[in-house]
Structures are given as C-alpha cells and as structure tokens.
GROMACS .gro file of C-alpha atoms in nm:
model
  499
    1UNK     CA    1   2.604  -2.061   0.269
    2UNK     CA    2   2.289  -2.242   0.413
    3UNK     CA    3   1.950  -2.118   0.281
    4UNK     CA    4   1.758  -1.860   0.475
    5UNK     CA    5   1.446  -2.001   0.647
    6UNK     CA    6   1.140  -1.992   0.475
    7UNK     CA    7   0.900  -1.721   0.636
    8UNK     CA    8   0.631  -1.902   0.846
    9UNK     CA    9   0.272  -1.814   0.893
   10UNK     CA   10   0.238  -1.614   1.217
   11UNK     CA   11  -0.061  -1.551   1.455
   12UNK     CA   12  -0.155  -1.219   1.394
   13UNK     CA   13  -0.237  -1.128   1.783
   14UNK     CA   14   0.071  -1.258   1.879
   15UNK     CA   15   0.281  -1.086   1.593
   16UNK     CA   16   0.142  -0.778   1.684
   17UNK     CA   17   0.187  -0.807   2.059
   18UNK     CA   18   0.550  -0.893   2.007
   19UNK     CA   19   0.628  -0.561   1.837
   20UNK     CA   20   0.740  -0.233   2.037
   21UNK     CA   21   0.476   0.023   2.131
   22UNK     CA   22   0.368   0.271   1.847
   23UNK     CA   23   0.567   0.604   1.812
   24UNK     CA   24   0.334   0.830   2.067
   25UNK     CA   25   0.297   1.111   1.861
   26UNK     CA   26  -0.107   1.151   1.846
   27UNK     CA   27  -0.087   1.459   1.620
   28UNK     CA   28   0.157   1.319   1.364
   29UNK     CA   29  -0.099   1.344   1.047
   30UNK     CA   30  -0.177   1.695   1.141
   31UNK     CA   31   0.180   1.791   1.155
   32UNK     CA   32   0.210   1.624   0.818
   33UNK     CA   33  -0.110   1.779   0.664
   34UNK     CA   34   0.008   2.116   0.803
   35UNK     CA   35   0.349   2.065   0.611
   36UNK     CA   36   0.154   1.970   0.302
   37UNK     CA   37  -0.075   2.279   0.319
   38UNK     CA   38   0.225   2.515   0.391
   39UNK     CA   39   0.400   2.399   0.082
   40UNK     CA   40   0.163   2.590  -0.128
   41UNK     CA   41   0.384   2.558  -0.453
   42UNK     CA   42   0.423   2.179  -0.441
   43UNK     CA   43   0.184   1.931  -0.643
   44UNK     CA   44   0.202   1.553  -0.538
   45UNK     CA   45   0.093   1.318  -0.816
   46UNK     CA   46   0.012   0.935  -0.765
   47UNK     CA   47   0.051   0.731  -1.075
   48UNK     CA   48  -0.175   0.449  -1.013
   49UNK     CA   49  -0.153   0.124  -1.218
   50UNK     CA   50  -0.518   0.060  -1.159
   51UNK     CA   51  -0.806   0.241  -0.978
   52UNK     CA   52  -0.809   0.075  -0.662
   53UNK     CA   53  -0.541   0.270  -0.536
   54UNK     CA   54  -0.780   0.572  -0.425
   55UNK     CA   55  -0.868   0.318  -0.137
   56UNK     CA   56  -0.741   0.521   0.120
   57UNK     CA   57  -0.816   0.899   0.038
   58UNK     CA   58  -1.088   1.151  -0.004
   59UNK     CA   59  -1.176   1.470  -0.173
   60UNK     CA   60  -0.904   1.422  -0.435
   61UNK     CA   61  -0.927   1.471  -0.781
   62UNK     CA   62  -0.872   1.134  -1.033
   63UNK     CA   63  -0.760   1.185  -1.407
   64UNK     CA   64  -0.807   0.870  -1.624
   65UNK     CA   65  -0.629   1.036  -1.919
   66UNK     CA   66  -0.308   1.243  -1.943
   67UNK     CA   67  -0.304   1.482  -2.246
   68UNK     CA   68  -0.113   1.752  -2.197
   69UNK     CA   69  -0.427   1.971  -2.165
   70UNK     CA   70  -0.599   1.809  -1.890
   71UNK     CA   71  -0.251   1.774  -1.670
   72UNK     CA   72  -0.195   2.151  -1.739
   73UNK     CA   73  -0.569   2.225  -1.605
   74UNK     CA   74  -0.500   2.019  -1.295
   75UNK     CA   75  -0.181   2.216  -1.227
   76UNK     CA   76  -0.365   2.547  -1.334
   77UNK     CA   77  -0.609   2.485  -1.057
   78UNK     CA   78  -0.308   2.473  -0.797
   79UNK     CA   79  -0.417   2.131  -0.686
   80UNK     CA   80  -0.196   2.015  -0.422
   81UNK     CA   81  -0.236   1.639  -0.484
   82UNK     CA   82  -0.412   1.399  -0.747
   83UNK     CA   83  -0.413   1.073  -0.893
   84UNK     CA   84  -0.340   0.975  -1.236
   85UNK     CA   85  -0.490   0.634  -1.318
   86UNK     CA   86  -0.262   0.484  -1.562
   87UNK     CA   87  -0.414   0.118  -1.570
   88UNK     CA   88  -0.037  -0.010  -1.682
   89UNK     CA   89  -0.078  -0.324  -1.475
   90UNK     CA   90  -0.321  -0.436  -1.734
   91UNK     CA   91  -0.051  -0.355  -2.004
   92UNK     CA   92   0.247  -0.525  -2.147
   93UNK     CA   93   0.595  -0.400  -2.023
   94UNK     CA   94   0.654  -0.190  -2.337
   95UNK     CA   95   0.356  -0.021  -2.302
   96UNK     CA   96   0.359   0.054  -1.916
   97UNK     CA   97   0.703   0.175  -1.979
   98UNK     CA   98   0.577   0.409  -2.253
   99UNK     CA   99   0.278   0.517  -2.011
  100UNK     CA  100   0.511   0.633  -1.748
  101UNK     CA  101   0.752   0.810  -1.958
  102UNK     CA  102   0.497   1.032  -2.135
  103UNK     CA  103   0.307   1.089  -1.803
  104UNK     CA  104   0.655   1.194  -1.622
  105UNK     CA  105   0.765   1.424  -1.899
  106UNK     CA  106   0.427   1.608  -1.907
  107UNK     CA  107   0.399   1.643  -1.553
  108UNK     CA  108   0.753   1.796  -1.566
  109UNK     CA  109   0.649   2.033  -1.813
  110UNK     CA  110   0.358   2.132  -1.631
  111UNK     CA  111   0.518   2.206  -1.324
  112UNK     CA  112   0.784   2.402  -1.472
  113UNK     CA  113   0.514   2.603  -1.661
  114UNK     CA  114   0.329   2.688  -1.325
  115UNK     CA  115   0.636   2.720  -1.133
  116UNK     CA  116   0.588   2.406  -0.889
  117UNK     CA  117   0.753   2.136  -0.710
  118UNK     CA  118   0.673   1.829  -0.836
  119UNK     CA  119   0.636   1.486  -0.619
  120UNK     CA  120   0.555   1.153  -0.785
  121UNK     CA  121   0.468   0.836  -0.609
  122UNK     CA  122   0.423   0.513  -0.814
  123UNK     CA  123   0.103   0.348  -0.667
  124UNK     CA  124   0.095  -0.042  -0.687
  125UNK     CA  125  -0.045  -0.338  -0.547
  126UNK     CA  126  -0.024  -0.439  -0.206
  127UNK     CA  127   0.025  -0.782  -0.297
  128UNK     CA  128   0.327  -0.717  -0.496
  129UNK     CA  129   0.203  -0.765  -0.851
  130UNK     CA  130   0.272  -0.506  -1.116
  131UNK     CA  131   0.571  -0.393  -1.323
  132UNK     CA  132   0.829  -0.347  -1.075
  133UNK     CA  133   1.106  -0.247  -1.119
  134UNK     CA  134   1.015  -0.143  -1.476
  135UNK     CA  135   0.812   0.167  -1.378
  136UNK     CA  136   1.033   0.296  -1.094
  137UNK     CA  137   1.326   0.280  -1.338
  138UNK     CA  138   1.152   0.463  -1.633
  139UNK     CA  139   1.033   0.711  -1.384
  140UNK     CA  140   1.352   0.768  -1.256
  141UNK     CA  141   1.527   0.805  -1.587
  142UNK     CA  142   1.274   1.003  -1.733
  143UNK     CA  143   1.263   1.257  -1.449
  144UNK     CA  144   1.662   1.293  -1.483
  145UNK     CA  145   1.659   1.323  -1.858
  146UNK     CA  146   1.362   1.569  -1.847
  147UNK     CA  147   1.541   1.802  -1.567
  148UNK     CA  148   1.862   1.800  -1.791
  149UNK     CA  149   1.627   1.912  -2.079
  150UNK     CA  150   1.456   2.179  -1.883
  151UNK     CA  151   1.802   2.319  -1.741
  152UNK     CA  152   1.923   2.337  -2.069
  153UNK     CA  153   1.625   2.533  -2.214
  154UNK     CA  154   1.626   2.787  -1.891
  155UNK     CA  155   1.971   2.850  -1.759
  156UNK     CA  156   1.829   2.998  -1.459
  157UNK     CA  157   1.605   2.702  -1.394
  158UNK     CA  158   1.633   2.603  -1.021
  159UNK     CA  159   1.686   2.239  -0.964
  160UNK     CA  160   1.441   2.237  -0.653
  161UNK     CA  161   1.169   2.331  -0.865
  162UNK     CA  162   1.108   1.989  -0.993
  163UNK     CA  163   1.264   1.648  -0.906
  164UNK     CA  164   1.602   1.570  -1.042
  165UNK     CA  165   1.873   1.316  -0.947
  166UNK     CA  166   1.721   1.010  -0.764
  167UNK     CA  167   1.911   0.912  -0.464
  168UNK     CA  168   1.678   0.641  -0.364
  169UNK     CA  169   1.371   0.404  -0.448
  170UNK     CA  170   1.149   0.315  -0.162
  171UNK     CA  171   0.941   0.008  -0.162
  172UNK     CA  172   0.654   0.025   0.080
  173UNK     CA  173   0.349  -0.213  -0.002
  174UNK     CA  174   0.166  -0.183   0.367
  175UNK     CA  175  -0.189  -0.148   0.305
  176UNK     CA  176  -0.364  -0.141   0.664
  177UNK     CA  177  -0.743  -0.210   0.533
  178UNK     CA  178  -0.649  -0.498   0.316
  179UNK     CA  179  -0.436  -0.658   0.601
  180UNK     CA  180  -0.101  -0.634   0.425
  181UNK     CA  181   0.169  -0.604   0.683
  182UNK     CA  182   0.540  -0.588   0.663
  183UNK     CA  183   0.745  -0.734   0.979
  184UNK     CA  184   1.079  -0.814   0.977
  185UNK     CA  185   1.113  -0.770   0.622
  186UNK     CA  186   0.852  -1.006   0.538
  187UNK     CA  187   0.554  -0.889   0.368
  188UNK     CA  188   0.251  -1.087   0.485
  189UNK     CA  189  -0.138  -1.081   0.383
  190UNK     CA  190  -0.372  -1.149   0.645
  191UNK     CA  191  -0.612  -1.436   0.618
  192UNK     CA  192  -0.869  -1.514   0.933
  193UNK     CA  193  -0.644  -1.487   1.225
  194UNK     CA  194  -0.325  -1.573   1.058
  195UNK     CA  195  -0.063  -1.355   0.861
  196UNK     CA  196   0.052  -1.548   0.549
  197UNK     CA  197   0.356  -1.489   0.394
  198UNK     CA  198   0.317  -1.309   0.054
  199UNK     CA  199   0.469  -1.564  -0.175
  200UNK     CA  200   0.263  -1.852  -0.024
  201UNK     CA  201  -0.074  -1.664  -0.128
  202UNK     CA  202  -0.264  -1.679  -0.468
  203UNK     CA  203  -0.161  -1.369  -0.540
  204UNK     CA  204   0.185  -1.494  -0.586
  205UNK     CA  205   0.093  -1.736  -0.864
  206UNK     CA  206  -0.041  -1.452  -1.084
  207UNK     CA  207  -0.008  -1.523  -1.427
  208UNK     CA  208   0.151  -1.216  -1.533
  209UNK     CA  209   0.334  -1.092  -1.199
  210UNK     CA  210   0.424  -1.419  -1.027
  211UNK     CA  211   0.682  -1.390  -0.769
  212UNK     CA  212   0.856  -1.671  -0.502
  213UNK     CA  213   0.984  -1.422  -0.225
  214UNK     CA  214   0.800  -1.289   0.069
  215UNK     CA  215   1.088  -1.112   0.213
  216UNK     CA  216   1.107  -0.777   0.052
  217UNK     CA  217   1.512  -0.790   0.050
  218UNK     CA  218   1.472  -1.121  -0.177
  219UNK     CA  219   1.209  -0.976  -0.369
  220UNK     CA  220   1.392  -0.669  -0.491
  221UNK     CA  221   1.678  -0.888  -0.612
  222UNK     CA  222   1.436  -1.154  -0.758
  223UNK     CA  223   1.226  -0.863  -0.974
  224UNK     CA  224   1.578  -0.713  -1.095
  225UNK     CA  225   1.732  -1.031  -1.174
  226UNK     CA  226   2.011  -0.978  -0.955
  227UNK     CA  227   2.080  -0.639  -1.090
  228UNK     CA  228   2.024  -0.503  -0.690
  229UNK     CA  229   2.157  -0.755  -0.437
  230UNK     CA  230   1.962  -0.829  -0.117
  231UNK     CA  231   2.283  -0.707   0.064
  232UNK     CA  232   2.253  -0.356  -0.097
  233UNK     CA  233   1.867  -0.304   0.013
  234UNK     CA  234   1.850  -0.062   0.305
  235UNK     CA  235   1.557  -0.156   0.560
  236UNK     CA  236   1.335   0.073   0.749
  237UNK     CA  237   1.275  -0.169   1.046
  238UNK     CA  238   0.969  -0.148   1.280
  239UNK     CA  239   1.230  -0.077   1.552
  240UNK     CA  240   1.354   0.224   1.358
  241UNK     CA  241   1.001   0.353   1.348
  242UNK     CA  242   0.866   0.317   1.669
  243UNK     CA  243   1.192   0.314   1.884
  244UNK     CA  244   1.365   0.600   1.673
  245UNK     CA  245   1.072   0.778   1.518
  246UNK     CA  246   1.117   1.034   1.222
  247UNK     CA  247   1.449   1.135   1.286
  248UNK     CA  248   1.579   0.789   1.289
  249UNK     CA  249   1.381   0.757   0.952
  250UNK     CA  250   1.554   1.068   0.797
  251UNK     CA  251   1.890   0.959   0.915
  252UNK     CA  252   1.857   0.631   0.727
  253UNK     CA  253   1.723   0.803   0.443
  254UNK     CA  254   1.976   1.061   0.397
  255UNK     CA  255   2.214   0.797   0.340
  256UNK     CA  256   2.047   0.683   0.015
  257UNK     CA  257   2.250   0.740  -0.303
  258UNK     CA  258   2.245   0.637  -0.660
  259UNK     CA  259   1.894   0.513  -0.674
  260UNK     CA  260   1.959   0.242  -0.402
  261UNK     CA  261   1.662   0.039  -0.297
  262UNK     CA  262   1.522   0.099   0.048
  263UNK     CA  263   1.204  -0.121   0.214
  264UNK     CA  264   0.983  -0.010   0.469
  265UNK     CA  265   0.833  -0.215   0.730
  266UNK     CA  266   0.495  -0.116   0.899
  267UNK     CA  267   0.205  -0.297   1.091
  268UNK     CA  268  -0.006   0.018   1.149
  269UNK     CA  269  -0.119   0.347   0.986
  270UNK     CA  270   0.101   0.524   1.279
  271UNK     CA  271   0.418   0.320   1.145
  272UNK     CA  272   0.371   0.440   0.775
  273UNK     CA  273   0.285   0.794   0.904
  274UNK     CA  274   0.626   0.789   1.087
  275UNK     CA  275   0.777   0.686   0.797
  276UNK     CA  276   0.622   0.975   0.598
  277UNK     CA  277   0.733   1.235   0.804
  278UNK     CA  278   1.085   1.115   0.829
  279UNK     CA  279   1.093   1.141   0.433
  280UNK     CA  280   0.955   1.484   0.413
  281UNK     CA  281   1.275   1.579   0.645
  282UNK     CA  282   1.519   1.376   0.440
  283UNK     CA  283   1.378   1.556   0.116
  284UNK     CA  284   1.337   1.913   0.255
  285UNK     CA  285   1.643   1.923   0.529
  286UNK     CA  286   1.869   1.678   0.335
  287UNK     CA  287   1.755   1.758  -0.043
  288UNK     CA  288   1.707   1.391  -0.108
  289UNK     CA  289   1.536   1.286  -0.406
  290UNK     CA  290   1.353   0.981  -0.357
  291UNK     CA  291   1.089   0.796  -0.557
  292UNK     CA  292   0.826   0.570  -0.369
  293UNK     CA  293   0.671   0.272  -0.481
  294UNK     CA  294   0.363   0.190  -0.251
  295UNK     CA  295   0.034   0.064  -0.164
  296UNK     CA  296  -0.241   0.276  -0.091
  297UNK     CA  297  -0.168   0.337   0.267
  298UNK     CA  298   0.151   0.531   0.218
  299UNK     CA  299  -0.040   0.796  -0.022
  300UNK     CA  300  -0.292   0.856   0.275
  301UNK     CA  301   0.027   0.899   0.504
  302UNK     CA  302   0.215   1.100   0.280
  303UNK     CA  303  -0.091   1.356   0.253
  304UNK     CA  304  -0.160   1.372   0.627
  305UNK     CA  305  -0.523   1.249   0.581
  306UNK     CA  306  -0.695   1.134   0.866
  307UNK     CA  307  -0.950   0.847   0.890
  308UNK     CA  308  -1.291   0.955   0.754
  309UNK     CA  309  -1.643   0.759   0.844
  310UNK     CA  310  -1.737   0.511   0.579
  311UNK     CA  311  -1.974   0.678   0.330
  312UNK     CA  312  -2.343   0.636   0.421
  313UNK     CA  313  -2.554   0.453   0.187
  314UNK     CA  314  -2.771   0.790   0.121
  315UNK     CA  315  -2.461   0.960  -0.011
  316UNK     CA  316  -2.357   0.698  -0.258
  317UNK     CA  317  -2.732   0.644  -0.393
  318UNK     CA  318  -2.813   1.031  -0.398
  319UNK     CA  319  -2.493   1.129  -0.609
  320UNK     CA  320  -2.706   1.160  -0.930
  321UNK     CA  321  -2.848   0.782  -0.930
  322UNK     CA  322  -3.217   0.759  -1.037
  323UNK     CA  323  -3.398   0.638  -0.739
  324UNK     CA  324  -3.619   0.386  -0.874
  325UNK     CA  325  -3.371   0.197  -1.074
  326UNK     CA  326  -3.178  -0.082  -0.991
  327UNK     CA  327  -2.825  -0.090  -0.918
  328UNK     CA  328  -2.514  -0.267  -1.113
  329UNK     CA  329  -2.260  -0.476  -1.018
  330UNK     CA  330  -2.002  -0.592  -1.274
  331UNK     CA  331  -1.732  -0.873  -1.165
  332UNK     CA  332  -1.456  -0.927  -1.398
  333UNK     CA  333  -1.194  -1.027  -1.148
  334UNK     CA  334  -1.079  -1.384  -1.097
  335UNK     CA  335  -0.882  -1.359  -0.789
  336UNK     CA  336  -0.991  -1.647  -0.552
  337UNK     CA  337  -1.119  -1.380  -0.272
  338UNK     CA  338  -1.330  -1.227  -0.562
  339UNK     CA  339  -1.495  -1.569  -0.632
  340UNK     CA  340  -1.588  -1.644  -0.269
  341UNK     CA  341  -1.751  -1.281  -0.241
  342UNK     CA  342  -1.920  -1.352  -0.576
  343UNK     CA  343  -2.065  -1.665  -0.443
  344UNK     CA  344  -2.185  -1.501  -0.114
  345UNK     CA  345  -2.357  -1.244  -0.327
  346UNK     CA  346  -2.545  -1.452  -0.548
  347UNK     CA  347  -2.708  -1.629  -0.246
  348UNK     CA  348  -2.903  -1.295  -0.200
  349UNK     CA  349  -3.258  -1.273  -0.312
  350UNK     CA  350  -3.416  -1.012  -0.553
  351UNK     CA  351  -3.111  -0.970  -0.751
  352UNK     CA  352  -3.114  -1.048  -1.112
  353UNK     CA  353  -2.800  -1.283  -1.189
  354UNK     CA  354  -2.638  -1.272  -1.542
  355UNK     CA  355  -2.323  -1.529  -1.595
  356UNK     CA  356  -2.134  -1.433  -1.920
  357UNK     CA  357  -1.925  -1.745  -2.060
  358UNK     CA  358  -1.576  -1.618  -2.076
  359UNK     CA  359  -1.517  -1.864  -2.377
  360UNK     CA  360  -1.787  -1.629  -2.574
  361UNK     CA  361  -1.601  -1.334  -2.540
  362UNK     CA  362  -1.268  -1.466  -2.638
  363UNK     CA  363  -1.443  -1.616  -2.931
  364UNK     CA  364  -1.466  -1.320  -3.187
  365UNK     CA  365  -1.782  -1.500  -3.362
  366UNK     CA  366  -1.985  -1.512  -3.060
  367UNK     CA  367  -1.866  -1.222  -2.857
  368UNK     CA  368  -2.118  -0.966  -3.000
  369UNK     CA  369  -2.423  -1.185  -3.031
  370UNK     CA  370  -2.335  -1.283  -2.650
  371UNK     CA  371  -2.314  -0.886  -2.532
  372UNK     CA  372  -2.637  -0.796  -2.732
  373UNK     CA  373  -2.834  -1.058  -2.532
  374UNK     CA  374  -2.664  -0.968  -2.198
  375UNK     CA  375  -2.758  -0.615  -2.266
  376UNK     CA  376  -3.117  -0.635  -2.312
  377UNK     CA  377  -3.148  -0.839  -2.000
  378UNK     CA  378  -2.938  -0.571  -1.805
  379UNK     CA  379  -3.154  -0.299  -1.934
  380UNK     CA  380  -3.469  -0.465  -1.825
  381UNK     CA  381  -3.374  -0.540  -1.490
  382UNK     CA  382  -3.219  -0.221  -1.401
  383UNK     CA  383  -3.547  -0.055  -1.554
  384UNK     CA  384  -3.769  -0.239  -1.355
  385UNK     CA  385  -3.573  -0.164  -1.022
  386UNK     CA  386  -3.386  -0.461  -0.968
  387UNK     CA  387  -3.013  -0.491  -0.858
  388UNK     CA  388  -2.820  -0.691  -1.116
  389UNK     CA  389  -2.497  -0.865  -1.108
  390UNK     CA  390  -2.316  -0.947  -1.442
  391UNK     CA  391  -2.023  -1.183  -1.386
  392UNK     CA  392  -1.787  -1.378  -1.592
  393UNK     CA  393  -1.735  -1.745  -1.581
  394UNK     CA  394  -1.522  -1.849  -1.288
  395UNK     CA  395  -1.289  -2.099  -1.487
  396UNK     CA  396  -0.970  -1.901  -1.544
  397UNK     CA  397  -0.856  -1.887  -1.895
  398UNK     CA  398  -0.499  -1.779  -1.940
  399UNK     CA  399  -0.263  -1.800  -2.218
  400UNK     CA  400   0.076  -1.948  -2.290
  401UNK     CA  401   0.258  -1.649  -2.150
  402UNK     CA  402   0.213  -1.344  -1.940
  403UNK     CA  403   0.134  -1.121  -2.252
  404UNK     CA  404  -0.115  -1.384  -2.388
  405UNK     CA  405  -0.291  -1.368  -2.046
  406UNK     CA  406  -0.304  -1.008  -2.052
  407UNK     CA  407  -0.469  -0.986  -2.388
  408UNK     CA  408  -0.735  -1.259  -2.291
  409UNK     CA  409  -0.810  -1.034  -1.972
  410UNK     CA  410  -0.843  -0.730  -2.189
  411UNK     CA  411  -1.078  -0.900  -2.409
  412UNK     CA  412  -1.293  -0.984  -2.099
  413UNK     CA  413  -1.274  -0.649  -2.000
  414UNK     CA  414  -1.396  -0.511  -2.296
  415UNK     CA  415  -1.681  -0.721  -2.326
  416UNK     CA  416  -1.798  -0.627  -1.959
  417UNK     CA  417  -1.705  -0.242  -2.101
  418UNK     CA  418  -1.943  -0.286  -2.409
  419UNK     CA  419  -2.230  -0.381  -2.176
  420UNK     CA  420  -2.192  -0.060  -1.962
  421UNK     CA  421  -2.134   0.156  -2.248
  422UNK     CA  422  -2.478   0.018  -2.390
  423UNK     CA  423  -2.687   0.120  -2.112
  424UNK     CA  424  -2.944   0.360  -2.159
  425UNK     CA  425  -3.117   0.335  -1.834
  426UNK     CA  426  -2.916   0.505  -1.552
  427UNK     CA  427  -2.838   0.260  -1.265
  428UNK     CA  428  -2.879   0.395  -0.916
  429UNK     CA  429  -2.515   0.312  -0.864
  430UNK     CA  430  -2.239   0.105  -1.027
  431UNK     CA  431  -1.972  -0.135  -0.854
  432UNK     CA  432  -1.669  -0.280  -1.055
  433UNK     CA  433  -1.501  -0.549  -0.901
  434UNK     CA  434  -1.154  -0.593  -0.985
  435UNK     CA  435  -0.850  -0.364  -1.099
  436UNK     CA  436  -0.859  -0.411  -1.496
  437UNK     CA  437  -1.245  -0.438  -1.469
  438UNK     CA  438  -1.293  -0.121  -1.298
  439UNK     CA  439  -1.038   0.090  -1.501
  440UNK     CA  440  -1.184  -0.022  -1.799
  441UNK     CA  441  -1.560   0.033  -1.698
  442UNK     CA  442  -1.439   0.402  -1.583
  443UNK     CA  443  -1.284   0.509  -1.869
  444UNK     CA  444  -1.434   0.306  -2.181
  445UNK     CA  445  -1.783   0.234  -2.056
  446UNK     CA  446  -1.871   0.553  -1.841
  447UNK     CA  447  -1.613   0.789  -2.030
  448UNK     CA  448  -1.500   0.937  -1.713
  449UNK     CA  449  -1.184   1.183  -1.776
  450UNK     CA  450  -1.203   1.331  -1.417
  451UNK     CA  451  -1.371   1.198  -1.107
  452UNK     CA  452  -1.362   1.327  -0.764
  453UNK     CA  453  -1.298   1.057  -0.477
  454UNK     CA  454  -1.585   1.075  -0.225
  455UNK     CA  455  -1.441   0.848   0.017
  456UNK     CA  456  -1.498   0.478   0.090
  457UNK     CA  457  -1.793   0.273   0.094
  458UNK     CA  458  -1.622   0.009   0.301
  459UNK     CA  459  -1.266  -0.008   0.416
  460UNK     CA  460  -1.034  -0.018   0.116
  461UNK     CA  461  -1.320   0.012  -0.125
  462UNK     CA  462  -1.319   0.366  -0.285
  463UNK     CA  463  -1.636   0.581  -0.428
  464UNK     CA  464  -1.604   0.796  -0.704
  465UNK     CA  465  -1.850   1.073  -0.824
  466UNK     CA  466  -1.830   1.096  -1.198
  467UNK     CA  467  -1.758   1.419  -1.386
  468UNK     CA  468  -1.964   1.603  -1.611
  469UNK     CA  469  -1.797   1.483  -1.934
  470UNK     CA  470  -1.895   1.100  -1.827
  471UNK     CA  471  -2.186   0.857  -1.925
  472UNK     CA  472  -2.382   0.951  -1.601
  473UNK     CA  473  -2.266   1.269  -1.425
  474UNK     CA  474  -2.280   1.278  -1.077
  475UNK     CA  475  -2.355   0.906  -1.022
  476UNK     CA  476  -2.153   0.712  -0.765
  477UNK     CA  477  -1.887   0.475  -0.880
  478UNK     CA  478  -1.783   0.210  -0.654
  479UNK     CA  479  -1.425   0.080  -0.732
  480UNK     CA  480  -1.410  -0.246  -0.547
  481UNK     CA  481  -1.065  -0.410  -0.577
  482UNK     CA  482  -1.031  -0.803  -0.654
  483UNK     CA  483  -0.822  -0.863  -0.351
  484UNK     CA  484  -1.018  -0.650  -0.051
  485UNK     CA  485  -1.252  -0.740   0.208
  486UNK     CA  486  -1.418  -1.035   0.416
  487UNK     CA  487  -1.629  -1.322   0.217
  488UNK     CA  488  -1.936  -1.140   0.254
  489UNK     CA  489  -1.825  -0.760   0.198
  490UNK     CA  490  -1.952  -0.754  -0.163
  491UNK     CA  491  -2.292  -0.894  -0.032
  492UNK     CA  492  -2.314  -0.662   0.261
  493UNK     CA  493  -2.269  -0.340   0.059
  494UNK     CA  494  -2.500  -0.450  -0.201
  495UNK     CA  495  -2.781  -0.495   0.093
  496UNK     CA  496  -2.658  -0.167   0.232
  497UNK     CA  497  -2.719  -0.010  -0.100
  498UNK     CA  498  -3.048  -0.171  -0.136
  499UNK     CA  499  -3.220  -0.027   0.151
   0.00000   0.00000   0.00000
C-alpha cells in the first residue's frame, strides 16, 4: 500500500472559499442556550488541563482546586456550568491520570448527592498537545466504575442521573480565535495568510507532547499506539455539518459504541455549533453517552454562548486594582510565538524590563538570591507606577526525557510564582503568559481557589476576577496563552491597559 500524501500548506482564503456554505440557522446558539437553560438539573463541567481554556466563555466560575467541599459547594449553588483547572498538562502521566480519576469520582458523588445530571468535557490544547488518550481513557473508566458503585449503593438509582457507559470519544481541537481549523480531517494552524498542518509547526516538536500526524485519523492511531486504528475512527466532515446539519451529526453519533473515537471537522464557530446541537440530540434522544476532548471553541458552542465584545480597559483596570500602581506582566512560555510577542513588548518605552536567567532558577544554590533581588526591583517599579515585565531568558532548557523537561519547566514556574507571592504592592493588573505559568501564578502565587471569568481582553485571552480568598481580591488576572495572538498582541494589550 502506497503512503498517504503528506498534508500541504493551504492558502486560507482559497481553502475556506472552497467549502460549502455554512448551515443557515442564525438562531442556533439561542436554540442551544435554551436547551441548556431548560435542563435545570444538569451540570456541565470542563476539566481544563491549563487555565487558557476559558478563552471563549464569560460569566462562568473557575475552580482551581477540587476538594470534595469546594466541588459540593458549586453543585449546591445549582451552577449549570463551571471549569475545574487541573493544570494536568504540566504533570507526569501518572499524576495526570490520578488527578482526572479523583475529580471524576468527586463530581459523580456530588451529582448524585444533589440529584443532578453530569456532563464532563476534557478541555485541552488546540495544537494537539496534552495527555491524550490518557485523560479521556481515565475519565471513561472512572465514570463507569463510579456509576457501578453508585448503583450498588442505591438500588433505585437512575442511570440517567449521571454519565455511565461511554459510547464514544470526540476529538474536536477547533479553536476559532487561535486560527486552529480542521478541514478534510487535517488539523491546521493559521500563520499569516496560510494554513499550516499542525505537525509542521513548532507545537508538534513539544518536548513532552510531540506528534507527527496532522491528519486527526492518523493522530488518534499515533497517540493510542495503534490500539485505535485509523480505519476505526469516525469523522464528522464539514460536508456533514454544512449540508446535513444537526440531524446528520446526530445520525452519525448515534452509531458510536464501545468508546469509538470520532473526530470533528470545523472551520467556523457555526460548524461547531451545528455539531454541538447534533450531539445534544444524540445524547437526549438516542441516550448516547459521549465524552468530548476539545479545545476552547467547543465549550462555547456547547453552552450556546454568543460572542461578547472585548472587555474595555477600564473594566480590567478597575476590577480591584490600585489606580496609581503599575501593572505586572509575567512571561514564562517558550513557544516561538511568545518569544516574538515578548520582543515586541520589550520595544515599548516606559516599561521596567527584568530578565531572569533560567539557569539561575534551576540552580538550587542561586535560586533564592536571584528571586529576592528580582522581587525588590519589581516591588519598587510597581509602587512607582511603572508597568513591569518579568520574563525568563529565551534559551530553552530541556531534560533528557519528557519527565525531566516537565520538571525543569515546573522549577522555572516556581521561581516566577515566588516573585508574585512575595509582592506587597498590588499591581493594577497582572498578565501571565503561558499555560503552566498562568496556572501556577493563579494558584500558588495569588492563592486563587475560585474565580469568575469576566470575558476576554483580546480574542482568545481570558480575564478572571480574583475571588475573596485570593491575594488581591477583585483584581483582574489576564490569562494570556502562549500560542495565541499576533506578533504585537501582548504589546497592544499592555499599551491599552496603560492609558
């Protein structure tokens, strides 16, 4: 058998213009939102492997811990949807598996206690990095085991109350704001006017989560080590979505059994909304139990959230910050896009610029003194009203294997966290750049346990309002993903917040 041709770079305009017209239902998000609101006994929980997954939503709570108490508190409020930030992408496979297992069990128990139906979304990276298929497999196994235990404990338990046997797993990495499109089963990353196959981007060379396949059928086979064959993966095509609509999506999903994998093609938010409505019908009418592994756009579509305008700078600056103090920008991400954005930011005037040598953070003998010296500089700059950027040196330091690379990344993040946690002056705002960085700054540096997503500071860049238990209650915390935005996106945001 001859090898399949390698996916090629596409011209974005030509590729999109070659597709059929979008499904014509302009009210589809309203229909989905109505379905969600009418299901007043259901709770939708997105398990987010880093904090950037809130980049398409608003007015939703985010939990950064998952004790039984805090999960039950959220269910007791009757919250229809919320996020749990697991930060599992920064963890070893064993730790990631344990985190997902523990959270799933606690969600199931809380759902049973409060009589609510549970729907779990595994939110991950739109550039295909993360613990797949590990996390989705652990969730499926845990949900089934916990359902069996609950049924044994309560002979009258209704199996419809919580998720049970899993018929299918959905892989849906489409993310509109980041230019991550799936067309003809190939996942692309927009770069300028081109669509580049994901495996040909720097993201595919990630030290911990690298991959070789842009075609998602091949990606599933690659990541499962051949356990799931390419030929056994179902595909929901753009033709299915745009010509057949929710009914065709439902008809295909109704065929899923025994945790079968299914990929979703999408080039616009409308495509993902059509898929989401078909999924709702497959679940409610055909009683299908389906787990979704997705990027951020699916969550928005699943909840029926319409687009909301970008947050005004006055909203971000006035959310508990100190008016005369400077803002703080913390940059830890090493992806090439972040480096380019950082270089553009550093060209701005009236900005205190502090570089941290990564080797000093990894060196246990130098780490403490390095952090103390930098903290003094940051404190003085912020108190004097100067916006301050603290960034790691750009030479990537990796280990001999993925686990060592993760450990180095965590050591760097811990150094940045120490600087934030040591602050005495409250910044006017804080921007954290990169998934691991923003997660650790939120939980360890700022002590956030529960935050509210206000909206977006720019497309794909969420803003949280820090809860009462945090270090600076009410202050805006901007979660800036490492792989989102144009070259000047970070500089533009800082300039806008400086006016």
